[in-house]
Amino acid sequence: QSVLTQPPSASGAPGQRVTISCSGSTSNIGSNTVNWYQQLPGTAPKFLIYNNNERPSGVPDRFSGSKSGTSASLAISGLRSADEAIYYCAAWDASLNGVVFGGGTKLTVL
Amino acid sequence: QVQLVESGGGVVQPGRSLRLSCTVSGFTFSSYAIHWVRQAPGKGLEWVAVIWYDGSNKYYRDSVKGRFTISRDNSKNTVYLQMNSLRAEDTALYYCARDYKTLDYWGQGTLVTVSS
């Protein structure tokens, strides 16, 4: 059971927009920033979004993040087959004194 | 370029010990905290431990407290994870990752299998 809750799967057709949710509590998302990671099959995770909604250089603006209260979301627009991956949200948890991850959402591009 | 390379994984019997290493290059190692994150086969990411840039603070997930110890040698650009009293549920691919606003660089992982 992950501390942060994500839907196990999401899907969309090429070109469409999909949103992945991440629900937490006051000790993690409610009081700290949210980061998102993308894990392509057989590879190490790669960071996608940091500080709730900032993109590192090289990440296309098709990817965007947002946060409200104790929830966050990742939106991917203009879906491409290359976006098929597992997406994880994460945040520091002040009660646990550690990083907590969501269970991951497997994105399928139909 | 920034690189993190894990080593030390292998097959070990329950109750035995293993020490993982994470050797980095391409950045000023002594300025960054380093995390260990693991991923059991077919499962999600699970944070294990973190050590502050100067070693002054260390935090662990509850299930490894008292069994795992994280340390670093800034002269060798290396972080260690000493794992004692290993259990079957510790079986996973162990990644180390640099902390800069997020876990911004990850290694490729080293596989630990705990089995009799």
GROMACS .gro file of C-alpha atoms in nm, chain A residues 2 33 35-37 39 42-47 49-51 54 88 92 96-103, chain B residues 35 37 39 43-47 50 52 59-62 65 95 100-109:
model
   52
    2SER     CA    1   0.165   0.322  -0.116
   33THR     CA    2   0.649   1.990  -0.335
   35ASN     CA    3   0.782   1.549  -0.826
   36TRP     CA    4   0.693   1.322  -1.114
   37TYR     CA    5   0.904   1.048  -1.267
   39GLN     CA    6   0.996   0.497  -1.613
   42GLY     CA    7   1.357  -0.176  -1.863
   43THR     CA    8   1.512   0.158  -1.772
   44ALA     CA    9   1.582   0.363  -1.461
   45PRO     CA   10   1.331   0.632  -1.366
   46LYS     CA   11   1.380   0.977  -1.512
   47PHE     CA   12   1.254   1.294  -1.351
   49ILE     CA   13   0.841   1.742  -1.322
   50TYR     CA   14   0.982   1.895  -1.005
   51ASN     CA   15   0.857   2.156  -0.761
   54GLU     CA   16   0.853   2.285  -1.326
   88TYR     CA   17   0.521   0.795  -1.042
   92TRP     CA   18   0.890   1.429   0.103
   96LEU     CA   19   0.790   0.967   0.804
   97ASN     CA   20   1.105   1.170   0.739
   98GLY     CA   21   1.143   1.016   0.398
   99VAL     CA   22   1.036   1.024   0.037
  100VAL     CA   23   0.702   0.862  -0.041
  101PHE     CA   24   0.605   0.742  -0.387
  102GLY     CA   25   0.275   0.668  -0.549
  103GLY     CA   26   0.216   0.314  -0.668
  145HIS     CA   27   1.914   0.852  -0.186
  147VAL     CA   28   1.545   0.370  -0.392
  149GLN     CA   29   1.214  -0.166  -0.697
  153LYS     CA   30   0.657  -0.359  -0.849
  154GLY     CA   31   0.676   0.015  -0.797
  155LEU     CA   32   0.944   0.241  -0.657
  156GLU     CA   33   1.014   0.232  -0.285
  157TRP     CA   34   1.237   0.483  -0.111
  160VAL     CA   35   1.892   0.923   0.228
  162TRP     CA   36   2.274   1.447   0.362
  169TYR     CA   37   1.686   0.880   0.729
  170TYR     CA   38   1.546   0.534   0.659
  171ARG     CA   39   1.215   0.374   0.577
  172ASP     CA   40   1.070   0.195   0.876
  175LYS     CA   41   1.562   0.076   1.027
  205TYR     CA   42   1.904   0.250  -0.739
  210TYR     CA   43   1.879   1.838  -0.635
  211LYS     CA   44   1.526   1.975  -0.590
  212THR     CA   45   1.419   1.626  -0.689
  213LEU     CA   46   1.589   1.294  -0.758
  214ASP     CA   47   1.741   1.434  -1.073
  215TYR     CA   48   1.997   1.171  -1.172
  216TRP     CA   49   1.968   0.797  -1.119
  217GLY     CA   50   2.202   0.508  -1.167
  218GLN     CA   51   2.108   0.195  -1.356
  219GLY     CA   52   2.066  -0.011  -1.041
   0.00000   0.00000   0.00000
